[in-house]
Each structure stands twice: as structure tokens, then as C-alpha cells.
PDB file of C-alpha atoms and ligand atoms in Angstrom:
ATOM      1  CA  MET A   1       0.000   0.000   0.000  1.00 97.00           C
ATOM      2  CA  ARG A   2       1.387   3.403  -1.015  1.00 98.00           C
ATOM      3  CA  VAL A   3       0.667   6.475   1.102  1.00 98.00           C
ATOM      4  CA  LEU A   4       0.942   9.645  -0.966  1.00 98.00           C
ATOM      5  CA  HIS A   5       0.907  13.173   0.395  1.00 98.00           C
ATOM      6  CA  SER A   6       1.434  15.423  -2.611  1.00 98.00           C
ATOM      7  CA  ILE A   7      -0.984  16.061  -5.475  1.00 98.00           C
ATOM      8  CA  ALA A   8       1.849  15.654  -7.994  1.00 98.00           C
ATOM      9  CA  GLU A   9       2.719  12.178  -6.640  1.00 98.00           C
ATOM     10  CA  MET A  10      -0.940  11.174  -6.623  1.00 98.00           C
ATOM     11  CA  LYS A  11      -1.440  12.269 -10.242  1.00 98.00           C
ATOM     12  CA  GLU A  12       1.725  10.469 -11.284  1.00 98.00           C
ATOM     13  CA  ALA A  13       0.619   7.234  -9.554  1.00 98.00           C
ATOM     14  CA  ARG A  14      -2.831   7.532 -11.156  1.00 98.00           C
ATOM     15  CA  ARG A  15      -1.318   7.844 -14.629  1.00 98.00           C
ATOM     16  CA  LYS A  16       0.400   4.501 -14.166  1.00 98.00           C
ATOM     17  CA  LEU A  17      -2.739   2.575 -13.130  1.00 98.00           C
ATOM     18  CA  ARG A  18      -4.348   0.265 -15.650  1.00 98.00           C
ATOM     19  CA  GLY A  19      -8.018  -0.691 -15.441  1.00 98.00           C
ATOM     20  CA  SER A  20     -10.835   0.788 -13.382  1.00 98.00           C
ATOM     21  CA  VAL A  21     -10.239   2.917 -10.298  1.00 98.00           C
ATOM     22  CA  GLY A  22     -12.655   2.890  -7.344  1.00 98.00           C
ATOM     23  CA  PHE A  23     -12.306   5.927  -5.092  1.00 98.00           C
ATOM     24  CA  VAL A  24     -13.436   6.306  -1.467  1.00 98.00           C
ATOM     25  CA  PRO A  25     -13.047   9.808  -0.021  1.00 98.00           C
ATOM     26  CA  THR A  26     -12.987   9.958   3.801  1.00 98.00           C
ATOM     27  CA  MET A  27     -12.010  12.234   6.666  1.00 98.00           C
ATOM     28  CA  GLY A  28     -10.275   9.358   8.463  1.00 98.00           C
ATOM     29  CA  TYR A  29     -10.833   7.937  11.956  1.00 97.00           C
ATOM     30  CA  LEU A  30     -12.109   4.969  10.047  1.00 98.00           C
ATOM     31  CA  HIS A  31     -14.792   2.501  11.081  1.00 97.00           C
ATOM     32  CA  GLU A  32     -16.669  -0.406   9.482  1.00 98.00           C
ATOM     33  CA  GLY A  33     -18.793   2.028   7.433  1.00 98.00           C
ATOM     34  CA  HIS A  34     -15.705   3.365   5.658  1.00 98.00           C
ATOM     35  CA  LEU A  35     -14.259  -0.138   5.246  1.00 98.00           C
ATOM     36  CA  ASP A  36     -17.506  -1.310   3.715  1.00 98.00           C
ATOM     37  CA  LEU A  37     -17.213   1.425   1.062  1.00 98.00           C
ATOM     38  CA  ALA A  38     -13.714   0.135   0.287  1.00 98.00           C
ATOM     39  CA  ARG A  39     -14.991  -3.457   0.094  1.00 98.00           C
ATOM     40  CA  VAL A  40     -17.806  -2.540  -2.287  1.00 98.00           C
ATOM     41  CA  ALA A  41     -15.296  -0.563  -4.362  1.00 98.00           C
ATOM     42  CA  ARG A  42     -13.036  -3.628  -4.410  1.00 97.00           C
ATOM     43  CA  THR A  43     -15.741  -5.854  -5.904  1.00 97.00           C
ATOM     44  CA  ASP A  44     -16.213  -3.385  -8.795  1.00 95.00           C
ATOM     45  CA  ASN A  45     -12.713  -2.170  -9.620  1.00 98.00           C
ATOM     46  CA  ARG A  46      -9.191  -3.294 -10.323  1.00 97.00           C
ATOM     47  CA  ASN A  47      -7.637  -0.471  -8.265  1.00 98.00           C
ATOM     48  CA  ILE A  48      -8.762   1.156  -5.025  1.00 98.00           C
ATOM     49  CA  ILE A  49      -7.773   4.622  -3.858  1.00 98.00           C
ATOM     50  CA  VAL A  50      -8.878   5.923  -0.445  1.00 98.00           C
ATOM     51  CA  SER A  51      -8.313   9.537   0.587  1.00 98.00           C
ATOM     52  CA  ILE A  52      -8.013  10.728   4.158  1.00 98.00           C
ATOM     53  CA  PHE A  53      -8.436  14.478   4.418  1.00 98.00           C
ATOM     54  CA  VAL A  54     -10.171  16.425   7.178  1.00 98.00           C
ATOM     55  CA  ASN A  55     -11.372  19.203   4.904  1.00 98.00           C
ATOM     56  CA  PRO A  56     -11.227  22.539   6.748  1.00 98.00           C
ATOM     57  CA  THR A  57     -13.513  24.344   4.290  1.00 98.00           C
ATOM     58  CA  GLN A  58     -16.552  22.224   5.137  1.00 98.00           C
ATOM     59  CA  PHE A  59     -16.398  23.069   8.846  1.00 96.00           C
ATOM     60  CA  GLY A  60     -18.052  26.258  10.099  1.00 94.00           C
ATOM     61  CA  PRO A  61     -16.550  28.419  12.867  1.00 90.00           C
ATOM     62  CA  LYS A  62     -18.693  26.620  15.478  1.00 84.00           C
ATOM     63  CA  ASP A  63     -17.927  23.135  14.102  1.00 86.00           C
ATOM     64  CA  ASP A  64     -15.366  20.661  15.389  1.00 86.00           C
ATOM     65  CA  TYR A  65     -12.517  20.986  12.826  1.00 95.00           C
ATOM     66  CA  THR A  66      -9.663  21.161  15.351  1.00 94.00           C
ATOM     67  CA  SER A  67     -11.141  18.518  17.647  1.00 91.00           C
ATOM     68  CA  TYR A  68     -12.294  16.177  14.838  1.00 94.00           C
ATOM     69  CA  PRO A  69     -10.909  12.729  15.810  1.00 94.00           C
ATOM     70  CA  ARG A  70      -7.740  11.679  13.983  1.00 96.00           C
ATOM     71  CA  ASP A  71      -5.651   8.469  14.168  1.00 98.00           C
ATOM     72  CA  THR A  72      -3.622   8.009  11.016  1.00 98.00           C
ATOM     73  CA  LYS A  73      -1.629   5.027  12.212  1.00 98.00           C
ATOM     74  CA  ARG A  74      -4.754   3.035  13.002  1.00 98.00           C
ATOM     75  CA  ASP A  75      -6.445   4.149   9.755  1.00 98.00           C
ATOM     76  CA  LEU A  76      -3.495   2.964   7.664  1.00 98.00           C
ATOM     77  CA  THR A  77      -3.404  -0.425   9.410  1.00 98.00           C
ATOM     78  CA  MET A  78      -7.116  -0.889   8.688  1.00 98.00           C
ATOM     79  CA  LEU A  79      -6.738   0.080   5.024  1.00 98.00           C
ATOM     80  CA  LYS A  80      -3.753  -2.208   4.598  1.00 97.00           C
ATOM     81  CA  SER A  81      -5.799  -5.188   5.733  1.00 95.00           C
ATOM     82  CA  GLU A  82      -8.464  -4.242   3.161  1.00 94.00           C
ATOM     83  CA  LYS A  83      -5.794  -4.441   0.444  1.00 91.00           C
ATOM     84  CA  VAL A  84      -6.173  -0.801  -0.559  1.00 97.00           C
ATOM     85  CA  GLY A  85      -3.558   0.099  -3.179  1.00 96.00           C
ATOM     86  CA  ILE A  86      -3.121   3.823  -2.615  1.00 98.00           C
ATOM     87  CA  VAL A  87      -3.996   6.131   0.252  1.00 98.00           C
ATOM     88  CA  PHE A  88      -3.996   9.834  -0.622  1.00 99.00           C
ATOM     89  CA  MET A  89      -3.409  11.995   2.443  1.00 98.00           C
ATOM     90  CA  PRO A  90      -2.748  15.605   1.466  1.00 98.00           C
ATOM     91  CA  SER A  91      -2.220  18.402   3.990  1.00 98.00           C
ATOM     92  CA  ALA A  92      -4.608  21.359   4.158  1.00 98.00           C
ATOM     93  CA  GLU A  93      -1.846  23.557   2.652  1.00 98.00           C
ATOM     94  CA  GLU A  94      -1.434  21.150  -0.258  1.00 98.00           C
ATOM     95  CA  MET A  95      -5.160  21.316  -1.067  1.00 98.00           C
ATOM     96  CA  TYR A  96      -5.614  25.022  -0.293  1.00 98.00           C
ATOM     97  CA  PRO A  97      -2.361  26.866  -0.975  1.00 98.00           C
ATOM     98  CA  PRO A  98      -2.127  30.600  -0.231  1.00 97.00           C
ATOM     99  CA  ARG A  99      -4.438  32.677  -2.451  1.00 97.00           C
ATOM    100  CA  TYR A 100      -6.652  29.672  -3.229  1.00 98.00           C
ATOM    101  CA  SER A 101      -9.867  31.215  -4.583  1.00 98.00           C
ATOM    102  CA  THR A 102     -12.113  28.777  -6.498  1.00 98.00           C
ATOM    103  CA  TRP A 103     -15.327  27.379  -5.023  1.00 98.00           C
ATOM    104  CA  VAL A 104     -18.034  25.015  -6.230  1.00 98.00           C
ATOM    105  CA  ASP A 105     -21.578  25.912  -5.230  1.00 98.00           C
ATOM    106  CA  VAL A 106     -24.363  23.396  -5.835  1.00 98.00           C
ATOM    107  CA  GLU A 107     -27.619  25.342  -5.457  1.00 98.00           C
ATOM    108  CA  LYS A 108     -31.121  24.314  -4.287  1.00 96.00           C
ATOM    109  CA  VAL A 109     -30.463  20.833  -2.802  1.00 97.00           C
ATOM    110  CA  THR A 110     -27.931  22.454  -0.424  1.00 98.00           C
ATOM    111  CA  GLU A 111     -30.374  25.036   0.925  1.00 96.00           C
ATOM    112  CA  ARG A 112     -32.191  22.892   3.480  1.00 96.00           C
ATOM    113  CA  LEU A 113     -31.398  20.395   6.272  1.00 98.00           C
ATOM    114  CA  GLU A 114     -27.611  20.237   6.869  1.00 97.00           C
ATOM    115  CA  GLY A 115     -27.097  23.172   4.499  1.00 97.00           C
ATOM    116  CA  ALA A 116     -29.454  25.403   6.497  1.00 97.00           C
ATOM    117  CA  ILE A 117     -27.880  24.514   9.840  1.00 95.00           C
ATOM    118  CA  ARG A 118     -24.271  24.574   8.586  1.00 95.00           C
ATOM    119  CA  PRO A 119     -23.924  27.492   6.148  1.00 96.00           C
ATOM    120  CA  GLY A 120     -21.089  26.942   3.677  1.00 97.00           C
ATOM    121  CA  HIS A 121     -20.747  23.250   4.575  1.00 98.00           C
ATOM    122  CA  PHE A 122     -21.734  21.923   1.159  1.00 98.00           C
ATOM    123  CA  ARG A 123     -19.673  24.543  -0.665  1.00 98.00           C
ATOM    124  CA  GLY A 124     -16.675  23.074   1.152  1.00 98.00           C
ATOM    125  CA  VAL A 125     -17.780  19.503   0.422  1.00 98.00           C
ATOM    126  CA  ALA A 126     -18.487  20.124  -3.293  1.00 98.00           C
ATOM    127  CA  THR A 127     -15.200  22.003  -3.713  1.00 99.00           C
ATOM    128  CA  VAL A 128     -13.021  19.355  -2.082  1.00 99.00           C
ATOM    129  CA  VAL A 129     -14.810  16.496  -3.834  1.00 99.00           C
ATOM    130  CA  ALA A 130     -14.416  18.219  -7.231  1.00 99.00           C
ATOM    131  CA  LYS A 131     -10.709  18.730  -6.503  1.00 99.00           C
ATOM    132  CA  LEU A 132     -10.279  15.105  -5.385  1.00 99.00           C
ATOM    133  CA  PHE A 133     -12.080  13.857  -8.503  1.00 99.00           C
ATOM    134  CA  ASN A 134      -9.750  15.931 -10.707  1.00 98.00           C
ATOM    135  CA  ILE A 135      -6.676  14.609  -8.894  1.00 98.00           C
ATOM    136  CA  VAL A 136      -7.700  10.933  -8.634  1.00 98.00           C
ATOM    137  CA  GLU A 137      -9.751  10.635 -11.846  1.00 98.00           C
ATOM    138  CA  PRO A 138     -11.789   7.677 -10.555  1.00 98.00           C
ATOM    139  CA  THR A 139     -13.983   5.422 -12.662  1.00 98.00           C
ATOM    140  CA  LYS A 140     -16.438   5.161  -9.776  1.00 98.00           C
ATOM    141  CA  ALA A 141     -16.623   7.009  -6.444  1.00 99.00           C
ATOM    142  CA  TYR A 142     -18.299   5.496  -3.369  1.00 98.00           C
ATOM    143  CA  PHE A 143     -20.317   7.456  -0.799  1.00 98.00           C
ATOM    144  CA  GLY A 144     -22.346   6.355   2.227  1.00 98.00           C
ATOM    145  CA  GLN A 145     -26.115   6.645   2.357  1.00 98.00           C
ATOM    146  CA  LYS A 146     -25.454   7.737   5.967  1.00 98.00           C
ATOM    147  CA  ASP A 147     -24.883  11.267   4.620  1.00 98.00           C
ATOM    148  CA  ALA A 148     -28.002  11.332   2.447  1.00 98.00           C
ATOM    149  CA  GLN A 149     -27.913  15.021   1.530  1.00 98.00           C
ATOM    150  CA  GLN A 150     -24.198  14.849   0.712  1.00 98.00           C
ATOM    151  CA  LEU A 151     -24.958  12.031  -1.692  1.00 98.00           C
ATOM    152  CA  VAL A 152     -27.666  14.066  -3.448  1.00 98.00           C
ATOM    153  CA  VAL A 153     -25.295  17.063  -3.661  1.00 98.00           C
ATOM    154  CA  ILE A 154     -22.452  15.009  -5.120  1.00 98.00           C
ATOM    155  CA  LYS A 155     -24.680  13.306  -7.683  1.00 98.00           C
ATOM    156  CA  LYS A 156     -25.881  16.759  -8.752  1.00 98.00           C
ATOM    157  CA  LEU A 157     -22.298  18.075  -8.905  1.00 98.00           C
ATOM    158  CA  VAL A 158     -21.217  15.197 -11.134  1.00 98.00           C
ATOM    159  CA  ALA A 159     -24.271  15.507 -13.417  1.00 98.00           C
ATOM    160  CA  ASP A 160     -24.219  19.316 -13.709  1.00 98.00           C
ATOM    161  CA  LEU A 161     -20.478  19.546 -14.395  1.00 98.00           C
ATOM    162  CA  ASN A 162     -20.523  16.508 -16.734  1.00 98.00           C
ATOM    163  CA  MET A 163     -17.859  14.754 -14.701  1.00 98.00           C
ATOM    164  CA  ASN A 164     -16.639  11.535 -16.149  1.00 98.00           C
ATOM    165  CA  LEU A 165     -17.347   9.104 -13.311  1.00 98.00           C
ATOM    166  CA  GLU A 166     -20.130   7.195 -11.649  1.00 98.00           C
ATOM    167  CA  VAL A 167     -21.287   7.916  -8.084  1.00 98.00           C
ATOM    168  CA  ILE A 168     -22.235   4.791  -6.129  1.00 98.00           C
ATOM    169  CA  ALA A 169     -24.360   4.904  -2.955  1.00 98.00           C
ATOM    170  CA  VAL A 170     -23.528   2.350  -0.241  1.00 98.00           C
ATOM    171  CA  PRO A 171     -26.077   1.475   2.494  1.00 98.00           C
ATOM    172  CA  THR A 172     -25.470   2.740   6.034  1.00 98.00           C
ATOM    173  CA  VAL A 173     -23.472   0.395   8.267  1.00 98.00           C
ATOM    174  CA  ARG A 174     -24.858   0.221  11.804  1.00 98.00           C
ATOM    175  CA  GLU A 175     -23.736  -1.017  15.212  1.00 98.00           C
ATOM    176  CA  PRO A 176     -25.533  -4.240  16.285  1.00 98.00           C
ATOM    177  CA  ASP A 177     -28.159  -2.175  18.178  1.00 97.00           C
ATOM    178  CA  GLY A 178     -28.874   0.061  15.170  1.00 98.00           C
ATOM    179  CA  LEU A 179     -26.782   3.178  15.841  1.00 98.00           C
ATOM    180  CA  ALA A 180     -25.279   4.377  12.545  1.00 98.00           C
ATOM    181  CA  MET A 181     -21.498   4.174  12.659  1.00 98.00           C
ATOM    182  CA  SER A 182     -19.833   7.569  12.720  1.00 97.00           C
ATOM    183  CA  SER A 183     -16.391   8.894  13.595  1.00 94.00           C
ATOM    184  CA  ARG A 184     -18.189  11.313  15.930  1.00 92.00           C
ATOM    185  CA  ASN A 185     -19.668   8.463  18.053  1.00 95.00           C
ATOM    186  CA  VAL A 186     -16.334   8.500  19.911  1.00 94.00           C
ATOM    187  CA  TYR A 187     -17.486  11.707  21.654  1.00 93.00           C
ATOM    188  CA  LEU A 188     -20.425   9.910  23.323  1.00 95.00           C
ATOM    189  CA  ASP A 189     -20.051   8.919  26.969  1.00 94.00           C
ATOM    190  CA  PRO A 190     -21.671   5.574  27.950  1.00 95.00           C
ATOM    191  CA  GLU A 191     -24.992   7.174  28.949  1.00 94.00           C
ATOM    192  CA  GLU A 192     -25.113   9.310  25.804  1.00 95.00           C
ATOM    193  CA  ARG A 193     -24.261   6.247  23.734  1.00 96.00           C
ATOM    194  CA  LYS A 194     -27.467   4.611  25.023  1.00 95.00           C
ATOM    195  CA  SER A 195     -29.477   7.770  24.303  1.00 95.00           C
ATOM    196  CA  ALA A 196     -28.014   8.042  20.803  1.00 96.00           C
ATOM    197  CA  LEU A 197     -30.114   5.032  19.861  1.00 96.00           C
ATOM    198  CA  VAL A 198     -33.132   7.352  19.840  1.00 97.00           C
ATOM    199  CA  LEU A 199     -32.239   8.424  16.279  1.00 97.00           C
ATOM    200  CA  TYR A 200     -32.561   4.868  15.000  1.00 98.00           C
ATOM    201  CA  LYS A 201     -35.679   4.288  17.119  1.00 98.00           C
ATOM    202  CA  ALA A 202     -37.329   7.362  15.567  1.00 98.00           C
ATOM    203  CA  LEU A 203     -36.440   6.177  12.055  1.00 98.00           C
ATOM    204  CA  THR A 204     -37.740   2.677  12.798  1.00 98.00           C
ATOM    205  CA  LEU A 205     -40.958   4.210  14.092  1.00 98.00           C
ATOM    206  CA  ALA A 206     -41.334   6.183  10.845  1.00 98.00           C
ATOM    207  CA  GLN A 207     -40.831   3.013   8.838  1.00 98.00           C
ATOM    208  CA  LYS A 208     -43.366   1.110  10.950  1.00 98.00           C
ATOM    209  CA  LEU A 209     -46.011   3.820  10.528  1.00 98.00           C
ATOM    210  CA  TRP A 210     -45.331   4.014   6.792  1.00 97.00           C
ATOM    211  CA  ARG A 211     -45.611   0.218   6.452  1.00 97.00           C
ATOM    212  CA  LYS A 212     -48.964   0.371   8.241  1.00 97.00           C
ATOM    213  CA  GLY A 213     -50.126   2.748   5.527  1.00 97.00           C
ATOM    214  CA  GLU A 214     -49.581   6.173   7.080  1.00 98.00           C
ATOM    215  CA  ARG A 215     -48.813   8.652   4.274  1.00 97.00           C
ATOM    216  CA  ASN A 216     -49.315  11.947   6.097  1.00 98.00           C
ATOM    217  CA  ALA A 217     -45.767  13.231   6.658  1.00 98.00           C
ATOM    218  CA  ASP A 218     -46.814  15.600   9.475  1.00 98.00           C
ATOM    219  CA  VAL A 219     -48.217  12.695  11.498  1.00 98.00           C
ATOM    220  CA  ILE A 220     -44.960  10.745  11.152  1.00 98.00           C
ATOM    221  CA  ARG A 221     -42.771  13.804  11.858  1.00 98.00           C
ATOM    222  CA  SER A 222     -44.677  14.594  15.037  1.00 98.00           C
ATOM    223  CA  GLU A 223     -44.579  10.965  16.288  1.00 98.00           C
ATOM    224  CA  MET A 224     -40.812  10.933  15.713  1.00 98.00           C
ATOM    225  CA  THR A 225     -40.364  14.297  17.420  1.00 97.00           C
ATOM    226  CA  SER A 226     -42.238  13.245  20.565  1.00 96.00           C
ATOM    227  CA  LEU A 227     -40.224  10.035  20.789  1.00 96.00           C
ATOM    228  CA  ILE A 228     -36.993  12.052  20.691  1.00 96.00           C
ATOM    229  CA  GLN A 229     -38.268  14.678  23.128  1.00 95.00           C
ATOM    230  CA  ASN A 230     -38.887  11.910  25.657  1.00 94.00           C
ATOM    231  CA  GLU A 231     -35.188  11.082  25.612  1.00 92.00           C
ATOM    232  CA  PRO A 232     -33.620  13.147  28.421  1.00 86.00           C
ATOM    233  CA  ARG A 233     -30.135  13.382  26.880  1.00 83.00           C
ATOM    234  CA  ALA A 234     -31.353  14.413  23.434  1.00 71.00           C
ATOM    235  CA  ALA A 235     -30.251  18.013  23.958  1.00 73.00           C
ATOM    236  CA  LYS A 236     -31.540  19.584  20.773  1.00 91.00           C
ATOM    237  CA  ILE A 237     -33.379  18.505  17.643  1.00 96.00           C
ATOM    238  CA  ASP A 238     -32.034  20.403  14.611  1.00 96.00           C
ATOM    239  CA  TYR A 239     -34.559  18.859  12.244  1.00 98.00           C
ATOM    240  CA  VAL A 240     -36.843  15.890  11.610  1.00 98.00           C
ATOM    241  CA  SER A 241     -37.499  15.779   7.891  1.00 98.00           C
ATOM    242  CA  ILE A 242     -39.457  13.719   5.398  1.00 98.00           C
ATOM    243  CA  ALA A 243     -38.413  14.912   1.983  1.00 98.00           C
ATOM    244  CA  ASN A 244     -38.526  14.022  -1.693  1.00 97.00           C
ATOM    245  CA  ALA A 245     -35.509  11.710  -2.061  1.00 96.00           C
ATOM    246  CA  GLU A 246     -34.379  13.463  -5.243  1.00 93.00           C
ATOM    247  CA  THR A 247     -34.991  17.164  -4.618  1.00 94.00           C
ATOM    248  CA  LEU A 248     -34.983  17.103  -0.796  1.00 96.00           C
ATOM    249  CA  GLU A 249     -38.130  19.230  -0.777  1.00 96.00           C
ATOM    250  CA  GLU A 250     -40.252  18.577   2.280  1.00 97.00           C
ATOM    251  CA  LEU A 251     -43.277  16.338   1.591  1.00 98.00           C
ATOM    252  CA  LYS A 252     -46.815  16.752   2.915  1.00 97.00           C
ATOM    253  CA  ASN A 253     -47.976  13.460   1.508  1.00 97.00           C
ATOM    254  CA  ILE A 254     -45.556  10.538   1.130  1.00 97.00           C
ATOM    255  CA  ASP A 255     -46.512   9.672  -2.430  1.00 95.00           C
ATOM    256  CA  ARG A 256     -42.986   9.135  -3.835  1.00 96.00           C
ATOM    257  CA  PRO A 257     -39.608   7.839  -2.613  1.00 96.00           C
ATOM    258  CA  ALA A 258     -38.808   9.812   0.527  1.00 98.00           C
ATOM    259  CA  VAL A 259     -35.774  10.295   2.696  1.00 98.00           C
ATOM    260  CA  VAL A 260     -36.581  10.476   6.395  1.00 98.00           C
ATOM    261  CA  SER A 261     -33.672  12.254   8.041  1.00 98.00           C
ATOM    262  CA  LEU A 262     -32.877  13.785  11.373  1.00 98.00           C
ATOM    263  CA  ALA A 263     -30.128  15.653  13.190  1.00 98.00           C
ATOM    264  CA  VAL A 264     -30.050  15.586  16.983  1.00 97.00           C
ATOM    265  CA  LYS A 265     -27.503  16.795  19.488  1.00 94.00           C
ATOM    266  CA  ILE A 266     -26.802  14.101  22.088  1.00 94.00           C
ATOM    267  CA  GLY A 267     -24.493  15.588  24.725  1.00 88.00           C
ATOM    268  CA  LYS A 268     -21.655  17.230  22.802  1.00 86.00           C
ATOM    269  CA  PRO A 269     -21.881  15.590  19.390  1.00 90.00           C
ATOM    270  CA  ARG A 270     -24.494  16.288  16.795  1.00 93.00           C
ATOM    271  CA  LEU A 271     -25.602  13.041  15.141  1.00 96.00           C
ATOM    272  CA  ILE A 272     -27.378  12.534  11.823  1.00 98.00           C
ATOM    273  CA  ASP A 273     -29.111   9.506  10.368  1.00 98.00           C
ATOM    274  CA  ASN A 274     -31.717   8.653   7.736  1.00 98.00           C
ATOM    275  CA  ILE A 275     -33.694   5.940   5.995  1.00 98.00           C
ATOM    276  CA  ILE A 276     -35.346   5.802   2.603  1.00 97.00           C
ATOM    277  CA  LEU A 277     -39.062   4.988   2.294  1.00 97.00           C
ATOM    278  CA  GLY A 278     -40.566   3.586  -0.851  1.00 91.00           C
ATOM    279  CA  ALA A 279     -37.504   3.411  -3.056  1.00 77.00           C
TER     280      ALA A 279
HETATM  281  P1  AMP B   1     -16.540  10.802   6.620  1.00 59.08           P
HETATM  282  O1  AMP B   1     -15.173  10.274   6.920  1.00 59.08           O
HETATM  283  O2  AMP B   1     -17.430  10.839   7.803  1.00 59.08           O
HETATM  284  O3  AMP B   1     -16.518  12.069   5.818  1.00 59.08           O
HETATM  285  O4  AMP B   1     -17.220   9.730   5.666  1.00 59.08           O
HETATM  286  C1  AMP B   1     -16.592   9.281   4.496  1.00 59.08           C
HETATM  287  C2  AMP B   1     -17.565   8.449   3.711  1.00 59.08           C
HETATM  288  O5  AMP B   1     -17.990   7.343   4.519  1.00 59.08           O
HETATM  289  C3  AMP B   1     -18.831   9.212   3.315  1.00 59.08           C
HETATM  290  O6  AMP B   1     -19.222   8.819   2.022  1.00 59.08           O
HETATM  291  C4  AMP B   1     -19.819   8.763   4.348  1.00 59.08           C
HETATM  292  O7  AMP B   1     -21.160   8.839   3.913  1.00 59.08           O
HETATM  293  C5  AMP B   1     -19.399   7.309   4.539  1.00 59.08           C
HETATM  294  N1  AMP B   1     -19.890   6.801   5.818  1.00 59.08           N
HETATM  295  C6  AMP B   1     -19.734   7.345   7.045  1.00 59.08           C
HETATM  296  N2  AMP B   1     -20.370   6.611   7.975  1.00 59.08           N
HETATM  297  C7  AMP B   1     -20.938   5.562   7.308  1.00 59.08           C
HETATM  298  C8  AMP B   1     -21.755   4.456   7.707  1.00 59.08           C
HETATM  299  N3  AMP B   1     -22.106   4.259   8.967  1.00 59.08           N
HETATM  300  N4  AMP B   1     -22.158   3.604   6.745  1.00 59.08           N
HETATM  301  C9  AMP B   1     -21.830   3.787   5.444  1.00 59.08           C
HETATM  302  N5  AMP B   1     -21.074   4.815   5.015  1.00 59.08           N
HETATM  303  C10 AMP B   1     -20.630   5.684   5.927  1.00 59.08           C
END
């Protein structure tokens, strides 16, 4: 496994690869969710490239950029056992040299949900992903369904800018009790870890109601909200949403594929999760 830090080295290594290239962009502090992306990429491609880059431009001033968990040694050991060929690990200065001034703004689908709570977040995501795609030139790029809005934004980016690659969505990997795996779960103390399950419980409740035939989105949203409000450590609900899976516009009536998503602060960390109904 080669670990490359400079863009020039990465481009040079890419030029020498023959056959398809599967690319998995990450911010490191890897878990089974990330490894699953690499495994799916492995089944589809001759070569696998994983990037580890905690992208400063997608964090707002109140976000956790400096405290975001990092453990490169452990990450590299995990990737080695997954038989990843190349790990691209640029520094922030390498990606954003002095006087860097180009940004990618995907409109509309970035306005709501995470985009509304974290202004500028998706501009940072779209910009870094566009840069990584230009550097790595993947055949296919793999993203987790865990970050549902990010997936919609990246698909739109690739379609609108006619990028020459395919975006593949990989289902969310969960802990045995249902909690979606996330690098930020490390912030949860044991009590908060138990409370964090409320996100999955609320999503399961939505699915149960939908399976019983409930199609009124307000009814499902309010049932989910009261379940979460009954959880003492659920400090703050940022949103509980039932939206058109393609446009992310909020639905009144669930008459098409919908993404049910939520963001809740449990203790210090802010957790997000989602499920798809009717796809
Ligand atoms: P991150 O390192 O959190 O930026 O995530 C890198 C990639 O891994 C993104 O495409 C995420 O959607 C994906 N990912 C994160 N957590 C999970 C999970 N629990 N299951 C599947 N994919 C995930």
C-alpha cells in the first residue's frame, strides 16, 4: 500500500494505473462504514484509492474541525488489511495553498437540512470532492447513504459539471443495536451512547407507521419528534425531515420515494441519520 501526500505524486501514480479505479473519499478515523465502502469498491474495480483528508472548508466556525478525531496510524493499518492500493493523504496547505480562490456551489439541494444549519458546509464539500475527482480521476466514487444530503449534492455536482465518473451509494453500516457508525460516536459517553439510539428508534418508528399505511408526513414527523423529546439526553433537535428523495423538498404526503432524516444533538456531538421509504 502506497501512502501519498502530494498532489503531484498522486497524479503520477494515477497515470500509471491500468483498469478501473474505485475511489473512497474519507475524513479518516475509520470505522466499518468506511471499510464497507472500500470493500464494495473492491468488488467493482481493479484499483482502489482511499483519501483521508479532514477538509477545513466544510467546517463552520462553530464546528469541530480542530477537535475532529484523527488516528492516522490506526487508519493505515485498517486500510492495509483491506488491500487498498493507494492512500492519498494531502495536507490542508497542499489542497488550499495561499491565495486559493475557487469554489463550487451546488444550489437548491444544499439550501435545506444540513445546508441550512451549517452554512457553507456543502460549498466546502463540493469544492473538495471536485478537486479530489480531478486529482484521482476515478472510474467510480463510493459514498455512504449515511450522509443522504451529501450524496444528493455530489450526484448533482457530477451531473451538472458533466464529470466523467459514476457515483455509487452504499447502504449505512450500523452497530448491532442500530446506531449508525460515525467517527463522531467516539465523543459519546456511555450514557449518551445509550441515548443516541433514539435516532434509530425514531427512524424505525417512521418506517413502521409508513408500512402500516400512514402517508401523512406531518403525522410521522410529530410521532418521531415526541419520541426524541422523551429522551432526556437528546439536547436539541435540529430537524426531523421527510423529503422528496431526489430534490430534498419537504413532503406533505408521502406519495414518492422519501428520505426520512434527522439531526439531533446528544451531549456534545451532533448526530445525523436517515432511511429511505418507498424506493
Ligand atoms: P466521513 O469520513 O465521515 O466524511 O465519511 C466518508 C464516507 O464514509 C462518506 O461517504 C460517508 O457517507 C461514509 N460513511 C460514514 N459513515 C458511514 C456508515 N455508517 N455507513 C456507510 N457509510 C458511511
